[in-house]
Coordinates of C-alpha atoms and ligand atoms in Angstrom, one line a residue:
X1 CA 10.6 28.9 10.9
X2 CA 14.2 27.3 11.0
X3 CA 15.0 23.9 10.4
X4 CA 13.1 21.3 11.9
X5 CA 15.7 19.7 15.0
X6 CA 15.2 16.1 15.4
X7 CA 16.7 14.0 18.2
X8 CA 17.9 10.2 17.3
X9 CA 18.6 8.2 20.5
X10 CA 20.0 4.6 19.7
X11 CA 22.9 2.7 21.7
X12 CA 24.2 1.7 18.4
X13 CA 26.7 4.3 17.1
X14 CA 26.6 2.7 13.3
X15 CA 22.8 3.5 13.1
X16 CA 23.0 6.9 14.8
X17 CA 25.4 7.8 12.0
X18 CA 23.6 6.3 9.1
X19 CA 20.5 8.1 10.3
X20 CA 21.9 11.4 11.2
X21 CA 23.8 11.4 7.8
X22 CA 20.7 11.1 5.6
X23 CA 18.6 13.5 7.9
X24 CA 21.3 16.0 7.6
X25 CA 21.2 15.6 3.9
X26 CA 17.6 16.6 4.0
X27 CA 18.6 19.5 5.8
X28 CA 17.2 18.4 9.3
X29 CA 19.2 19.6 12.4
X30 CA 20.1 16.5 14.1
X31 CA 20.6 15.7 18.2
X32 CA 22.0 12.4 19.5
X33 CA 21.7 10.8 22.2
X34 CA 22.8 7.0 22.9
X35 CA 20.4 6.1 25.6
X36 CA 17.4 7.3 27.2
X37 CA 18.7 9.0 30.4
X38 CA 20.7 11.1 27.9
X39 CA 17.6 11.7 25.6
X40 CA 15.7 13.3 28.3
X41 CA 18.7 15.1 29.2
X42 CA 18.4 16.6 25.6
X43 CA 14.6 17.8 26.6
X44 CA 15.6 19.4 29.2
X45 CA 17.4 22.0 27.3
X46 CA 15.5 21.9 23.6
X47 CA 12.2 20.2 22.1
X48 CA 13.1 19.0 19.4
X49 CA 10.0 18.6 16.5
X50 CA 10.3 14.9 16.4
X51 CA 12.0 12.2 18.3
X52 CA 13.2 9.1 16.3
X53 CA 13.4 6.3 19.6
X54 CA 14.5 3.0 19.9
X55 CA 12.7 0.7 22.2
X56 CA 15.6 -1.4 23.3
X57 CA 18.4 0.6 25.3
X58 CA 20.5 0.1 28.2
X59 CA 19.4 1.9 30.8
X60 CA 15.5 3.3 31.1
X61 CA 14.4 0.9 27.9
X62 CA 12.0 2.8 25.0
X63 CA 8.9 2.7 26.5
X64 CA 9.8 4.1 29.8
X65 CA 11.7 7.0 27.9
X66 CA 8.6 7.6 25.5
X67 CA 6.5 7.9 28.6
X68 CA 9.0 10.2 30.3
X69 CA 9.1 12.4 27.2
X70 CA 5.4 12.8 26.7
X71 CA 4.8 13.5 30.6
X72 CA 7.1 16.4 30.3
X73 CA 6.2 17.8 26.6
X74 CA 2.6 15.8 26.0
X75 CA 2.4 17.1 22.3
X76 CA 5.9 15.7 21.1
X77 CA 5.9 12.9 18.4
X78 CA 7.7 10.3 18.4
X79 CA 8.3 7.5 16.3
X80 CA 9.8 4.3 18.0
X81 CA 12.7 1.9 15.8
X82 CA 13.2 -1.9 16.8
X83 CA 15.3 -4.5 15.9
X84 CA 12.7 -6.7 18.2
X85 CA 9.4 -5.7 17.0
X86 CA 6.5 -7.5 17.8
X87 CA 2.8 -6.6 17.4
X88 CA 2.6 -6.5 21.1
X89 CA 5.2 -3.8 21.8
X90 CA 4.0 -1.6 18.7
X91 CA 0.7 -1.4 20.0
X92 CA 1.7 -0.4 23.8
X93 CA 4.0 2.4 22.2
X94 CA 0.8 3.7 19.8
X95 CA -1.0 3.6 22.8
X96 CA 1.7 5.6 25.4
X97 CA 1.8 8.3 22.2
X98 CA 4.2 7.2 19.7
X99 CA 3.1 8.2 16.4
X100 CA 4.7 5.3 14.2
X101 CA 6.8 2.1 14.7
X102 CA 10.4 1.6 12.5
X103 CA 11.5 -1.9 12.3
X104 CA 15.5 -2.8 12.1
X105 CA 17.4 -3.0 9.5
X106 CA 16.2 0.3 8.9
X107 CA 15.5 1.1 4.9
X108 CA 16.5 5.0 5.3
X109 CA 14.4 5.6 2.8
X110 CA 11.1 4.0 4.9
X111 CA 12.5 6.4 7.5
X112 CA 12.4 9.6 5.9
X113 CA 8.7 9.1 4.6
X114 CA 7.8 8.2 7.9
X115 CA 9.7 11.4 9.1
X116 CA 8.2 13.8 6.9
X117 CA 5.1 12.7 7.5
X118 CA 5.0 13.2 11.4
X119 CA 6.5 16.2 10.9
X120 CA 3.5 17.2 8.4
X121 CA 1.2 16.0 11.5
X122 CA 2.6 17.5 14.1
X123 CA 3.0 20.6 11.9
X124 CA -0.8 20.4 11.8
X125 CA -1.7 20.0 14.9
X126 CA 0.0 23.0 16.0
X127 CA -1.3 24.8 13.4
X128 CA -4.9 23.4 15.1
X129 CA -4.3 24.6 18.8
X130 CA -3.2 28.0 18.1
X131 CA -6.6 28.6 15.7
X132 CA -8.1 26.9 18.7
X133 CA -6.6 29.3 20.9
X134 CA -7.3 32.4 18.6
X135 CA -10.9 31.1 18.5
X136 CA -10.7 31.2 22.3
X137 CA -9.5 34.7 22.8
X138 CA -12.2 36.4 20.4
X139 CA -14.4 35.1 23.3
X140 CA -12.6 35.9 25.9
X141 CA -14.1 38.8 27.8
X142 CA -10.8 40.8 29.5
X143 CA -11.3 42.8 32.4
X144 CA -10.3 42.8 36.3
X145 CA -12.2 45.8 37.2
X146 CA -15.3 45.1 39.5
X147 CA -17.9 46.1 36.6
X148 CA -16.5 43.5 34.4
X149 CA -16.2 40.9 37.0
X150 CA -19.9 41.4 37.8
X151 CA -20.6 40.9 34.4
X152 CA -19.1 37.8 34.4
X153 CA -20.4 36.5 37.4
X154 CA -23.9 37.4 35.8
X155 CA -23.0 35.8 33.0
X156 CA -22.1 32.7 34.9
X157 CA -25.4 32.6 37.1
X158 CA -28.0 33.3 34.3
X159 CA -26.2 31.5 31.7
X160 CA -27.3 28.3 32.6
X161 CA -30.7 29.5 32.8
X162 CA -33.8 30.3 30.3
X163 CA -34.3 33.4 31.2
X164 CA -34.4 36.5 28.6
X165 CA -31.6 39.3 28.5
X166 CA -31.7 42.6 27.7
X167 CA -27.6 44.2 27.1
X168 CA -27.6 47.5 27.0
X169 CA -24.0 50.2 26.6
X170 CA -22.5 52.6 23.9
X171 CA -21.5 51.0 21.0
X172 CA -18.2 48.9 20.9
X173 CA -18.6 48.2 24.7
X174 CA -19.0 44.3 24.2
X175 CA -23.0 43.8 23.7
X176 CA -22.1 41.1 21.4
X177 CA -19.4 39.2 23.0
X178 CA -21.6 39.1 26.4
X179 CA -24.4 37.5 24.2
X180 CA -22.2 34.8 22.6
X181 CA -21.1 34.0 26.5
X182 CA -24.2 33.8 27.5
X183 CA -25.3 31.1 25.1
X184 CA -21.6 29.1 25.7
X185 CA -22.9 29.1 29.4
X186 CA -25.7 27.7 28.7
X187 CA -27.6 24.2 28.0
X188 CA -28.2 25.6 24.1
X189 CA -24.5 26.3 23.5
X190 CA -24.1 23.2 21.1
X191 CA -27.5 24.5 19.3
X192 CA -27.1 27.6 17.1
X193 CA -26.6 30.8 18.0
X194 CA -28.3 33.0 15.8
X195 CA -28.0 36.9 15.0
X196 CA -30.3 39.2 13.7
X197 CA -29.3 42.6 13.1
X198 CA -32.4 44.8 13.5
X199 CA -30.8 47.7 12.7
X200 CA -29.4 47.0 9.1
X201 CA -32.7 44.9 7.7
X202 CA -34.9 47.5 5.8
X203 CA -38.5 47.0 7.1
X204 CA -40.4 45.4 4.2
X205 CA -37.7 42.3 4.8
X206 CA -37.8 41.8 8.4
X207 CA -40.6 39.9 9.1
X208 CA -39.8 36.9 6.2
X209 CA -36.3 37.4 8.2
X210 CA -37.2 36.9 11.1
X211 CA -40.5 34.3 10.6
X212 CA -39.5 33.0 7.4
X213 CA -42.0 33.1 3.8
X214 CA -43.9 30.4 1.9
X215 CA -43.0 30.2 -1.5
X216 CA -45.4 33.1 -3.3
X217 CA -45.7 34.7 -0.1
X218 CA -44.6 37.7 -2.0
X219 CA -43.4 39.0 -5.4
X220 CA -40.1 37.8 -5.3
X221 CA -40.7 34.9 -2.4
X222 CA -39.5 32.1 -5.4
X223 CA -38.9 29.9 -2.8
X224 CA -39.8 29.0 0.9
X225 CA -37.4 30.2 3.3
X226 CA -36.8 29.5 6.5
X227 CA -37.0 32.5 9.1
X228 CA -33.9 33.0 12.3
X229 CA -36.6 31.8 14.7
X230 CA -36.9 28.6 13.1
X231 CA -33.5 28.6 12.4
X232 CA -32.5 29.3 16.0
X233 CA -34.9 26.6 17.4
X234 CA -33.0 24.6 20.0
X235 CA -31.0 27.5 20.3
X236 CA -30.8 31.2 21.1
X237 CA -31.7 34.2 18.9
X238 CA -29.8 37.3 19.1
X239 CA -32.1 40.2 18.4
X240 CA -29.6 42.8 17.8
X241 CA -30.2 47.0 17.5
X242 CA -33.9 45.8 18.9
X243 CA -34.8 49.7 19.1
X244 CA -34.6 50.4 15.6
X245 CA -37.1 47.3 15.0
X246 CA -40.6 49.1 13.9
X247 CA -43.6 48.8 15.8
X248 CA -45.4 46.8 13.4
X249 CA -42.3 43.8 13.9
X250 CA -42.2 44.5 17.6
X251 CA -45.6 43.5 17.8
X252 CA -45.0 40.3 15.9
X253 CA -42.1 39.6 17.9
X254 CA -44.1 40.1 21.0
X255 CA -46.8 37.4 19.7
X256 CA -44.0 35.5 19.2
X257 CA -42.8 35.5 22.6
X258 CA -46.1 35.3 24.1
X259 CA -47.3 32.2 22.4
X260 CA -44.7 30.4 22.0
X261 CA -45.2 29.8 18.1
X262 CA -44.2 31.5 14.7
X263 CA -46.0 31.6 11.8
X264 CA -43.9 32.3 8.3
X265 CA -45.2 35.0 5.5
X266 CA -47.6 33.4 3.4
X267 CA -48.8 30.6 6.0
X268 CA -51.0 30.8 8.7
X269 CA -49.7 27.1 10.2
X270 CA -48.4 27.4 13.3
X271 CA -45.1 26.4 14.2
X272 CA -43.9 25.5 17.8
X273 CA -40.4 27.6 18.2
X274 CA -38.0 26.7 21.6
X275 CA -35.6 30.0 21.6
X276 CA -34.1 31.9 24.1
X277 CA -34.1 35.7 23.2
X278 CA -31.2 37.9 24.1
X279 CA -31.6 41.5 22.8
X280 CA -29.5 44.3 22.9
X281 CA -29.4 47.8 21.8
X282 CA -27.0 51.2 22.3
X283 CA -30.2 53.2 22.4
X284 CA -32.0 53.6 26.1
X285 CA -35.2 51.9 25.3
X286 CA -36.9 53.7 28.1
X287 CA -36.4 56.6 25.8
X288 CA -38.0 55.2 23.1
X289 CA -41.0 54.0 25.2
X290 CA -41.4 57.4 26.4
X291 CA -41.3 58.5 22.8
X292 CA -44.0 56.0 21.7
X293 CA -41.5 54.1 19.2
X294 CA -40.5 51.2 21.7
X295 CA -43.5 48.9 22.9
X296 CA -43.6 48.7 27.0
X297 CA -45.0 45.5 27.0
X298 CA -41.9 44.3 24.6
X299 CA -39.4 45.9 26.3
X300 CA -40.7 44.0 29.8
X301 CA -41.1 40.9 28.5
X302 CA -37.3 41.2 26.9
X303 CA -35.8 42.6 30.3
X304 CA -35.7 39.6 32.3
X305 CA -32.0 39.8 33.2
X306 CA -30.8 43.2 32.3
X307 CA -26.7 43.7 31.7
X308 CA -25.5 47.3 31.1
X309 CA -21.8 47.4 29.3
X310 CA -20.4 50.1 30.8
X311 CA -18.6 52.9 28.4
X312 CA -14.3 52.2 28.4
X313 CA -13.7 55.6 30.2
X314 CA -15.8 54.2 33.2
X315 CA -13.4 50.8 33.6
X316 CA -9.9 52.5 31.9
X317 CA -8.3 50.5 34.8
X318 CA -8.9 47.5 32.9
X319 CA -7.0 49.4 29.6
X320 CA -3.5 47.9 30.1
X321 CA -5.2 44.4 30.3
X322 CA -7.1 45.1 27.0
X323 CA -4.0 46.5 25.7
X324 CA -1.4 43.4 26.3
X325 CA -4.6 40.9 25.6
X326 CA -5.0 42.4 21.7
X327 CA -1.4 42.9 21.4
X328 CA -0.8 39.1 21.9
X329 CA -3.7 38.4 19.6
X330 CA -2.8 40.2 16.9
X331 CA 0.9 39.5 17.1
X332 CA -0.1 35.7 16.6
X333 CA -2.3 36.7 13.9
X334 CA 0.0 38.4 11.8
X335 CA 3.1 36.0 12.3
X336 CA 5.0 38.7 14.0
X337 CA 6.8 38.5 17.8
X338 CA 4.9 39.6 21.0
X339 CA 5.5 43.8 21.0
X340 CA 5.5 45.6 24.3
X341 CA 4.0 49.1 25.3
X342 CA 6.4 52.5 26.3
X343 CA 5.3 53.5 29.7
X344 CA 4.2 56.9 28.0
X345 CA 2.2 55.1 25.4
X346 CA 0.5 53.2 27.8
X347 CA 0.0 56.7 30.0
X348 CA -1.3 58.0 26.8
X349 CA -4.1 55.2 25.9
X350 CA -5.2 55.0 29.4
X351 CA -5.9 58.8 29.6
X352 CA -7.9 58.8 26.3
X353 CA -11.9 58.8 26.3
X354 CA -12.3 55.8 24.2
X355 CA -16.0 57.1 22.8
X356 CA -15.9 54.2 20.5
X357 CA -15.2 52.3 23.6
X358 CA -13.4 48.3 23.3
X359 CA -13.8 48.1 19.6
X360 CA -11.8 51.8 19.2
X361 CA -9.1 50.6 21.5
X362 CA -9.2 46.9 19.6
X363 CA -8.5 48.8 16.3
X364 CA -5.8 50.6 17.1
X365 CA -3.7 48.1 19.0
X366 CA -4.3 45.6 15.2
X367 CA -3.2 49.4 13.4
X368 CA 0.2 49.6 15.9
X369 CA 0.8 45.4 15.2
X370 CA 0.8 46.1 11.5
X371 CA 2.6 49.6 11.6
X372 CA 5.4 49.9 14.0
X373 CA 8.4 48.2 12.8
X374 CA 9.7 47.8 16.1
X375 CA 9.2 45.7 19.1
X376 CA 8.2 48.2 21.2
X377 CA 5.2 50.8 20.7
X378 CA 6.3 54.4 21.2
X379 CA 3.9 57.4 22.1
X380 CA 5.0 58.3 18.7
X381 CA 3.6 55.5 17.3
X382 CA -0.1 56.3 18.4
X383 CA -2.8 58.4 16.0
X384 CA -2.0 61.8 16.6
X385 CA -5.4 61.9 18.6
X386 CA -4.2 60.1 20.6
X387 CA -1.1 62.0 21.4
X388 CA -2.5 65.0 23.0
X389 CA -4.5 63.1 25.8
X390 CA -5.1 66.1 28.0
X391 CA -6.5 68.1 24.5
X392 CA -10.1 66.4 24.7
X393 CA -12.3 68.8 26.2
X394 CA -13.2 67.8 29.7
X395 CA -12.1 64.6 29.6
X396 CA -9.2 65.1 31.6
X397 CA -10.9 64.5 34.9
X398 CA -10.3 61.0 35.4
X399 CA -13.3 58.9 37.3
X400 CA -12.6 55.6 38.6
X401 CA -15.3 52.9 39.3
X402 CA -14.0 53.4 43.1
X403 CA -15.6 57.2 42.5
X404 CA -18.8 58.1 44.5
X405 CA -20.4 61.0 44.1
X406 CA -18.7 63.2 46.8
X407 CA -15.1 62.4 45.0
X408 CA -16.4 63.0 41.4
X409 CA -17.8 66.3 42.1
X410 CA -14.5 66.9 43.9
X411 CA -12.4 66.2 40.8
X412 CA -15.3 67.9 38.7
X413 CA -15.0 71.2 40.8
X414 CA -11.5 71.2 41.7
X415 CA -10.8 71.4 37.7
X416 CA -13.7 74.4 37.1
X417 CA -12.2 76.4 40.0
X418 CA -9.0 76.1 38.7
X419 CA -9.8 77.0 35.4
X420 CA -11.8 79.8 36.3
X421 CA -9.2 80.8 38.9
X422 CA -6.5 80.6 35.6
X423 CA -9.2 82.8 33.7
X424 CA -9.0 85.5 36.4
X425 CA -5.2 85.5 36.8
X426 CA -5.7 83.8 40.2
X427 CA -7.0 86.3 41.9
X428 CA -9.5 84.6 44.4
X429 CA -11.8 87.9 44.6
X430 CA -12.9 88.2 41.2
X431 CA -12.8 84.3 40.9
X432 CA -15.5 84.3 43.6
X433 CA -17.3 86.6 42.3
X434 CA -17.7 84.6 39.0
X435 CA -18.5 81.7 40.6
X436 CA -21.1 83.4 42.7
X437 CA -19.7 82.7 46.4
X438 CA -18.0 84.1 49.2
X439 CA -14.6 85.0 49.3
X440 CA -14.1 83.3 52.4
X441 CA -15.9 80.3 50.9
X442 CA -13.8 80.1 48.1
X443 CA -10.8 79.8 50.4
X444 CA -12.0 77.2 52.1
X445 CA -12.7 75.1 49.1
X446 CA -9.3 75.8 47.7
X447 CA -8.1 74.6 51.3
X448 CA -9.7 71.5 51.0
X449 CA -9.0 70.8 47.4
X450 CA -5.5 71.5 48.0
X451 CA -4.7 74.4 46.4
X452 CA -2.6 76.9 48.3
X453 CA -3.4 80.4 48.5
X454 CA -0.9 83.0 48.7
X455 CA -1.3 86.4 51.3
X456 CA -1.8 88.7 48.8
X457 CA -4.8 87.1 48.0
X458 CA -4.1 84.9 44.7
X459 CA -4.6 81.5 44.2
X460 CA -1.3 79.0 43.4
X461 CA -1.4 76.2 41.1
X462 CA 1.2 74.7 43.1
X463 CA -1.7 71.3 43.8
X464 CA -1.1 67.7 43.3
Ligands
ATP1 N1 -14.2 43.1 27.7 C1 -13.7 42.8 26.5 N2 -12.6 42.0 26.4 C2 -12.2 41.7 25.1 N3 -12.7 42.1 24.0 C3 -13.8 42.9 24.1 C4 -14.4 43.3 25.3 N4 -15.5 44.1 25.1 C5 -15.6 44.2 23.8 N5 -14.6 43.5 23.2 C6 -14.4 43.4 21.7 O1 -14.7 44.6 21.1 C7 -15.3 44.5 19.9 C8 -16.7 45.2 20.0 O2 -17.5 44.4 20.8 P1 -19.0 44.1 20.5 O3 -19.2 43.9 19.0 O4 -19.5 43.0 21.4 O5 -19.7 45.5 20.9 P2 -21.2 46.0 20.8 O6 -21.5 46.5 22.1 O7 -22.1 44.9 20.2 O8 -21.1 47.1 19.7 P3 -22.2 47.7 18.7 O9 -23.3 48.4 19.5 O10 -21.4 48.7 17.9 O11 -22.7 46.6 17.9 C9 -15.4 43.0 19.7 O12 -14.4 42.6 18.8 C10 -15.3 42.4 21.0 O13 -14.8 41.1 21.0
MG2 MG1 -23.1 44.7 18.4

């Protein structure tokens, strides 16, 4: 941060000088101006961190200026000087925006409290709107691509509602973040939004975790606790990894659902819970019914709304937006300027699988913020896994979301006949015979894929 610039405007050239001379002294950076036409002028080409204002000036008078200034930078402060001060005008200026009111004669000394103080305010209040605004982005769900735009308009529509979700998707796809949306669209978003993580509570403690205990419910129950139901009353509960819960919980759970009511370890009172339950889990619970360790009844009563997240590799169009989204987030977080992305970087991270999906991609951009000395991020820069994007197995052929079927299996088969072609030195006989078809019908497939065939009867590479 560089010196603070503060912008003086007074007709009067003996105060202008008195003030700019102590302010310098302090080590401000000091702009005049000696009316308020000319102050604005100043605005137009630097905002300064404070404005010290007189109310009366030939010209546009104080208040007029003030509310000039504050129309065009609505966060500037301002502190208003008079050699007329009454009650009257002090209180319009507090109420146009002005932080403080200076009466004439001046003591300089009044002044530079005055002046360190706004500055400590306004300092403050920056400091405020950008957490704000880092606050904002965690929640922010990026994504142009029409799966993620569904998601959000889901989101949007069932929100608002009571009605149960079930968010299913790889891990790292954004089962969380669409849960925390969901309850920020809805009529519970000032009530709690509670998280349970089924997954990393070992069995014996779930169930005074989730319903609460009396005190000597148990051995080491020393006190009475309150369970997340309870605690999410009003609210919603996030019941998170849902298919490792066991079946002895999910039963419980389902009771709860059912009924309405909980009842903690150690108690047999009921008590009247008002939740709304949003699950997820990266396992396909279908599966798990199928292998008896996931109750049907549950999983039906859970799967009002059901979201999928799909995997990264299935929306890597929305990549560069993900990209330049965690680069500006990180950037603010670690005090550093805004970086931007090589074209061959960029290439490279759009090419790559992703299996850990958002939260892989997420990672690495934070890694390049806090590594790469530069402003801009170099292919070099990236984990050498990521360097080699055409090195991962088959995941080379690239699917879209615009895919259907007849153009995947294109891609997928143009890529095994080449490679099989490449295997038997492009000649299209033995090729064919590999693949078990006709000559001629291998011909015709490399026609239609593209790939020219020569007259001796070899295949060339020579495709898109
Ligand atoms: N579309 C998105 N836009 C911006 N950030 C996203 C998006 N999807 C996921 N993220 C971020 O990626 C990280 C992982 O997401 P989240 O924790 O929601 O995944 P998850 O599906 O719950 O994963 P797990 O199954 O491992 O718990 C979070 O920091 C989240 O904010
Ligand atoms: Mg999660």
């Amino acid at each position: 941060m560089g010196k603070p610039v503060i912008l003086v405007v007074d007709d009067e050239k003996s105060i202008r000088s008195a003030v700019s001379g102590i302010l310098e002294d302090e080590g401000f950076v000091v702009r005049l101006a000696e009316s308020g036409e000319k102050a604005l002028d100043v605005l137009e080409k630097e905002i300064p961190d404070l404005v010290l204002l007189d109310i009366w000036l030939p010209g546009i008078d104080g208040l007029d200026t003030l509310t000039k200034m504050r129309e065009k930078v609505p966060e500037l402060g301002v502190i208003m000087i008079s050699g007329h001060g009454t009650i009257d005008t002090a209180v319009r200026a507090t109420k146009l925006g002005a932080l403080n009111f200076i009466e004439k004669p001046l003591s300089l000394h009044r002044l530079l409290i005055e002046v360190q103080q706004a500055l400590k305010q306004k300092a403050l209040e920056r400091e405020n709107r950008e957490l704000r605004m880092q606050i904002e982005m965690q929640y922010t769900m990026v994504g142009n691509s029409a799966v993620i735009q569904e998601i959000r308009r889901t989101i949007e529509t069932a929100g608002p509602s009571n009605g149960r979700v079930l968010i299913s998707g790889e891990s790292g796809t954004g089962k969380e973040l669409v849960a925390k949306a969901i309850h920020r669209a809805s009529q519970r978003a000032s009530a709690p939004f509670v998280e349970v993580n089924c997954a990393a509570i070992p069995d014996d403690l779930i169930e005074s975790e989730l319903f609460g205990h009396e005190k000597g419910a148990f051995t080491n129950a020393t006190y009475q606790k309150k369970g997340k139901f309870e605690l999410a009353h009003g609210g919603t509960l996030f019941l998170d990894e849902i298919g490792d819960m066991s079946l002895k919980t999910q039963s419980k759970v389902l009771r709860a659902l059912e009924e309405g009511v909980i009842e903690r370890v150690g108690s047999t009172r009921s008590i009247p819970i008002d939740v709304r339950i949003i699950a997820a889990s990266n396992k396909n619970l279908l599966n798990e019914i199928e292998k008896n360790t996931f109750r049907e009844d549950l999983f039906y009563r859970l799967n009002v709304i059901p979201i999928h997240m799909p995997p990264l590799r299935e929306h890597s169009e929305d990549i560069p937006l993900l990209i330049n989204h965690y680069l500006e987030y990180y950037c603010k977080e670690y005090g550093k300027p805004m970086k931007n992305i090589l074209q061959d970087a960029l290439q490279a991270l759009k090419k790559y699988s992703w299996p850990g999906n958002v939260r892989e991609l997420k990672n690495e951009i934070e890694r390049l913020v806090i590594m790469t000395p530069l402003a801009v991020i170099k292919l070099d820069d990236l984990r050498d896994s990521l360097k080699q994007p055409t090195s991962q197995g088959n995941n080379d052929i690239e699917f879209t979301t615009q895919d259907d079927l007849k153009s995947a299996r294109e891609k997928f088969e143009q890529k095994f006949i080449l490679e099989r072609l490449k295997e038997h030195n492009w000649n299209v006989t033995q090729t064919a015979q590999h693949l078990g078809i006709e000559r001629s019908n291998l011909h015709r497939k490399l026609k239609q894929l593209g790939i020219q065939t020569g007259s001796n009867g070899s295949a060339d590479a020579r495709t898109n």
